DNA sequence: CATGAAACTATATAAGC
DNA sequence: GCTTATATAGTTTCATG
């Protein structure tokens, strides 16, 4: 994991479908050298994969919210995960320090849909309390190009 | 934006470097038909681009936090954005409803580094109060493959 | 040990239908 | 939207510093 690897990664974060030759031009390597590095980065796990960045609004998901969830009693993260994957509106979930057990990011078509998704969250988990904020605008997202 | 487009997008979210032929096999189209749809999806903005999914830990970013920020007085989102892009540790930022003005996601090497980044946030913005939670584990991330 | 050049295969791309 | 033809890129091999 040297400086060249980081440059390769930076370039691929900017354009996940860049050709090896394009990356090579940017970092000063041949295409085959870039390919070998990319293969190694994938192998080592530093590069987890490639993905398309989709505008949620184009799919009709126009309402976004962050929800802090506090559960009744102790909850195993694995169990939490198992239940949350069942709710498609939950697109991101982490366990956190502090009063809350988990922080969720939800995408829904509208606030009515969001409310139904939240009900489902409360049903699936043994929720003691939730605290939600609705996203007004996205200012910054370094992991996604074109924002 | 029909059902086929959604299937194409789903496939490209799973594998952002899939060939058009691979996508075509999965959705029942020829490679060139897939390419035209992808071009159109990019053109329309539904598909914002492609990116590499990098493991932050592999780059030495092992500490993640969410920070609610409340500012002194009114703040224009554009101004907020301008100041936050200057702080590399801030990888995501949204404006939200409720007491807080913004919700930030920060990545740092360790808690010491996180603390310094938070100080910088407080300096750059006219912060009245912050409330931070540190991420313990990531349960789910639908936007990123291999998680 | 990593690289670059070259040969070979697969894919992207554009034009026809 | 599919098929075909051609340009471009991915992939493997191998010789080199």
PDB file of N, CA, C and O in Angstrom, chain B residues 103-133:
ATOM      1  N   UNK B 103     -25.761  17.575   9.803  1.00  0.00           N
ATOM      2  CA  UNK B 103     -25.272  16.300  10.308  1.00  0.00           C
ATOM      3  C   UNK B 103     -24.065  15.914   9.460  1.00  0.00           C
ATOM      4  O   UNK B 103     -24.150  15.871   8.236  1.00  0.00           O
ATOM      5  N   UNK B 104     -22.932  15.683  10.117  1.00  0.00           N
ATOM      6  CA  UNK B 104     -21.696  15.383   9.409  1.00  0.00           C
ATOM      7  C   UNK B 104     -21.269  13.948   9.675  1.00  0.00           C
ATOM      8  O   UNK B 104     -21.520  13.405  10.747  1.00  0.00           O
ATOM      9  N   UNK B 105     -20.620  13.367   8.693  1.00  0.00           N
ATOM     10  CA  UNK B 105     -19.933  12.099   8.929  1.00  0.00           C
ATOM     11  C   UNK B 105     -18.451  12.362   8.789  1.00  0.00           C
ATOM     12  O   UNK B 105     -18.015  12.935   7.793  1.00  0.00           O
ATOM     13  N   UNK B 106     -17.688  11.981   9.779  1.00  0.00           N
ATOM     14  CA  UNK B 106     -16.249  12.215   9.767  1.00  0.00           C
ATOM     15  C   UNK B 106     -15.476  10.910   9.773  1.00  0.00           C
ATOM     16  O   UNK B 106     -15.873   9.948  10.427  1.00  0.00           O
ATOM     17  N   UNK B 107     -14.386  10.896   9.050  1.00  0.00           N
ATOM     18  CA  UNK B 107     -13.455   9.773   9.107  1.00  0.00           C
ATOM     19  C   UNK B 107     -12.112  10.305   9.581  1.00  0.00           C
ATOM     20  O   UNK B 107     -11.628  11.319   9.089  1.00  0.00           O
ATOM     21  N   UNK B 108     -11.525   9.590  10.554  1.00  0.00           N
ATOM     22  CA  UNK B 108     -10.233  10.013  11.079  1.00  0.00           C
ATOM     23  C   UNK B 108      -9.398   8.785  11.387  1.00  0.00           C
ATOM     24  O   UNK B 108      -9.906   7.664  11.434  1.00  0.00           O
ATOM     25  N   UNK B 109      -8.118   9.013  11.572  1.00  0.00           N
ATOM     26  CA  UNK B 109      -7.211   7.896  11.840  1.00  0.00           C
ATOM     27  C   UNK B 109      -7.511   7.277  13.202  1.00  0.00           C
ATOM     28  O   UNK B 109      -7.570   6.063  13.344  1.00  0.00           O
ATOM     29  N   UNK B 110      -7.724   8.122  14.202  1.00  0.00           N
ATOM     30  CA  UNK B 110      -7.995   7.649  15.556  1.00  0.00           C
ATOM     31  C   UNK B 110      -8.763   8.738  16.292  1.00  0.00           C
ATOM     32  O   UNK B 110      -9.075   9.776  15.717  1.00  0.00           O
ATOM     33  N   UNK B 111      -9.058   8.522  17.558  1.00  0.00           N
ATOM     34  CA  UNK B 111      -9.858   9.508  18.286  1.00  0.00           C
ATOM     35  C   UNK B 111      -9.141  10.839  18.462  1.00  0.00           C
ATOM     36  O   UNK B 111      -9.768  11.895  18.460  1.00  0.00           O
ATOM     37  N   UNK B 112      -7.813  10.791  18.579  1.00  0.00           N
ATOM     38  CA  UNK B 112      -7.061  12.043  18.692  1.00  0.00           C
ATOM     39  C   UNK B 112      -7.238  12.864  17.418  1.00  0.00           C
ATOM     40  O   UNK B 112      -7.495  14.064  17.464  1.00  0.00           O
ATOM     41  N   UNK B 113      -7.089  12.193  16.313  1.00  0.00           N
ATOM     42  CA  UNK B 113      -7.260  12.848  15.020  1.00  0.00           C
ATOM     43  C   UNK B 113      -8.698  13.366  14.876  1.00  0.00           C
ATOM     44  O   UNK B 113      -8.930  14.472  14.403  1.00  0.00           O
ATOM     45  N   UNK B 114      -9.641  12.560  15.323  1.00  0.00           N
ATOM     46  CA  UNK B 114     -11.047  12.973  15.274  1.00  0.00           C
ATOM     47  C   UNK B 114     -11.270  14.247  16.078  1.00  0.00           C
ATOM     48  O   UNK B 114     -11.969  15.175  15.640  1.00  0.00           O
ATOM     49  N   UNK B 115     -10.653  14.289  17.247  1.00  0.00           N
ATOM     50  CA  UNK B 115     -10.818  15.465  18.099  1.00  0.00           C
ATOM     51  C   UNK B 115     -10.282  16.720  17.414  1.00  0.00           C
ATOM     52  O   UNK B 115     -10.914  17.774  17.426  1.00  0.00           O
ATOM     53  N   UNK B 116      -9.133  16.572  16.769  1.00  0.00           N
ATOM     54  CA  UNK B 116      -8.568  17.721  16.055  1.00  0.00           C
ATOM     55  C   UNK B 116      -9.481  18.150  14.906  1.00  0.00           C
ATOM     56  O   UNK B 116      -9.678  19.348  14.662  1.00  0.00           O
ATOM     57  N   UNK B 117     -10.052  17.168  14.208  1.00  0.00           N
ATOM     58  CA  UNK B 117     -10.963  17.486  13.104  1.00  0.00           C
ATOM     59  C   UNK B 117     -12.200  18.221  13.628  1.00  0.00           C
ATOM     60  O   UNK B 117     -12.682  19.178  13.011  1.00  0.00           O
ATOM     61  N   UNK B 118     -12.683  17.778  14.785  1.00  0.00           N
ATOM     62  CA  UNK B 118     -13.860  18.422  15.384  1.00  0.00           C
ATOM     63  C   UNK B 118     -13.557  19.863  15.771  1.00  0.00           C
ATOM     64  O   UNK B 118     -14.386  20.759  15.591  1.00  0.00           O
ATOM     65  N   UNK B 119     -12.353  20.076  16.292  1.00  0.00           N
ATOM     66  CA  UNK B 119     -11.941  21.449  16.617  1.00  0.00           C
ATOM     67  C   UNK B 119     -11.971  22.309  15.376  1.00  0.00           C
ATOM     68  O   UNK B 119     -12.431  23.455  15.393  1.00  0.00           O
ATOM     69  N   UNK B 120     -11.503  21.733  14.296  1.00  0.00           N
ATOM     70  CA  UNK B 120     -11.461  22.476  13.044  1.00  0.00           C
ATOM     71  C   UNK B 120     -12.888  22.791  12.557  1.00  0.00           C
ATOM     72  O   UNK B 120     -13.150  23.888  12.058  1.00  0.00           O
ATOM     73  N   UNK B 121     -13.789  21.845  12.730  1.00  0.00           N
ATOM     74  CA  UNK B 121     -15.191  22.093  12.379  1.00  0.00           C
ATOM     75  C   UNK B 121     -15.714  23.274  13.191  1.00  0.00           C
ATOM     76  O   UNK B 121     -16.343  24.192  12.649  1.00  0.00           O
ATOM     77  N   UNK B 122     -15.434  23.248  14.491  1.00  0.00           N
ATOM     78  CA  UNK B 122     -15.909  24.328  15.357  1.00  0.00           C
ATOM     79  C   UNK B 122     -15.301  25.662  14.975  1.00  0.00           C
ATOM     80  O   UNK B 122     -15.940  26.713  15.097  1.00  0.00           O
ATOM     81  N   UNK B 123     -14.059  25.625  14.491  1.00  0.00           N
ATOM     82  CA  UNK B 123     -13.403  26.864  14.076  1.00  0.00           C
ATOM     83  C   UNK B 123     -13.982  27.402  12.768  1.00  0.00           C
ATOM     84  O   UNK B 123     -14.229  28.597  12.634  1.00  0.00           O
ATOM     85  N   UNK B 124     -14.147  26.511  11.812  1.00  0.00           N
ATOM     86  CA  UNK B 124     -14.578  26.939  10.471  1.00  0.00           C
ATOM     87  C   UNK B 124     -16.013  27.449  10.490  1.00  0.00           C
ATOM     88  O   UNK B 124     -16.346  28.425   9.823  1.00  0.00           O
ATOM     89  N   UNK B 125     -16.876  26.742  11.214  1.00  0.00           N
ATOM     90  CA  UNK B 125     -18.270  27.182  11.313  1.00  0.00           C
ATOM     91  C   UNK B 125     -18.443  27.952  12.621  1.00  0.00           C
ATOM     92  O   UNK B 125     -17.643  27.823  13.539  1.00  0.00           O
ATOM     93  N   UNK B 126     -19.489  28.749  12.706  1.00  0.00           N
ATOM     94  CA  UNK B 126     -19.792  29.411  13.978  1.00  0.00           C
ATOM     95  C   UNK B 126     -20.669  28.486  14.792  1.00  0.00           C
ATOM     96  O   UNK B 126     -21.887  28.645  14.855  1.00  0.00           O
ATOM     97  N   UNK B 127     -20.006  27.532  15.411  1.00  0.00           N
ATOM     98  CA  UNK B 127     -20.744  26.455  16.044  1.00  0.00           C
ATOM     99  C   UNK B 127     -21.230  26.857  17.429  1.00  0.00           C
ATOM    100  O   UNK B 127     -20.456  27.365  18.242  1.00  0.00           O
ATOM    101  N   UNK B 128     -22.515  26.615  17.685  1.00  0.00           N
ATOM    102  CA  UNK B 128     -23.064  26.828  19.023  1.00  0.00           C
ATOM    103  C   UNK B 128     -22.909  25.560  19.849  1.00  0.00           C
ATOM    104  O   UNK B 128     -22.581  25.620  21.036  1.00  0.00           O
ATOM    105  N   UNK B 129     -23.110  24.418  19.214  1.00  0.00           N
ATOM    106  CA  UNK B 129     -22.991  23.156  19.929  1.00  0.00           C
ATOM    107  C   UNK B 129     -22.815  22.005  18.952  1.00  0.00           C
ATOM    108  O   UNK B 129     -23.281  22.062  17.811  1.00  0.00           O
ATOM    109  N   UNK B 130     -22.119  20.968  19.395  1.00  0.00           N
ATOM    110  CA  UNK B 130     -22.013  19.746  18.586  1.00  0.00           C
ATOM    111  C   UNK B 130     -22.389  18.565  19.462  1.00  0.00           C
ATOM    112  O   UNK B 130     -22.243  18.617  20.685  1.00  0.00           O
ATOM    113  N   UNK B 131     -22.865  17.536  18.807  1.00  0.00           N
ATOM    114  CA  UNK B 131     -23.160  16.297  19.525  1.00  0.00           C
ATOM    115  C   UNK B 131     -22.653  15.153  18.669  1.00  0.00           C
ATOM    116  O   UNK B 131     -23.104  14.968  17.546  1.00  0.00           O
ATOM    117  N   UNK B 132     -21.696  14.418  19.196  1.00  0.00           N
ATOM    118  CA  UNK B 132     -21.019  13.401  18.383  1.00  0.00           C
ATOM    119  C   UNK B 132     -21.309  12.009  18.896  1.00  0.00           C
ATOM    120  O   UNK B 132     -21.424  11.787  20.101  1.00  0.00           O
ATOM    121  N   UNK B 133     -21.401  11.091  17.989  1.00  0.00           N
ATOM    122  CA  UNK B 133     -21.393   9.671  18.358  1.00  0.00           C
ATOM    123  C   UNK B 133     -20.337   8.999  17.493  1.00  0.00           C
ATOM    124  O   UNK B 133     -20.159   9.324  16.327  1.00  0.00           O
TER     125      UNK B 133
END
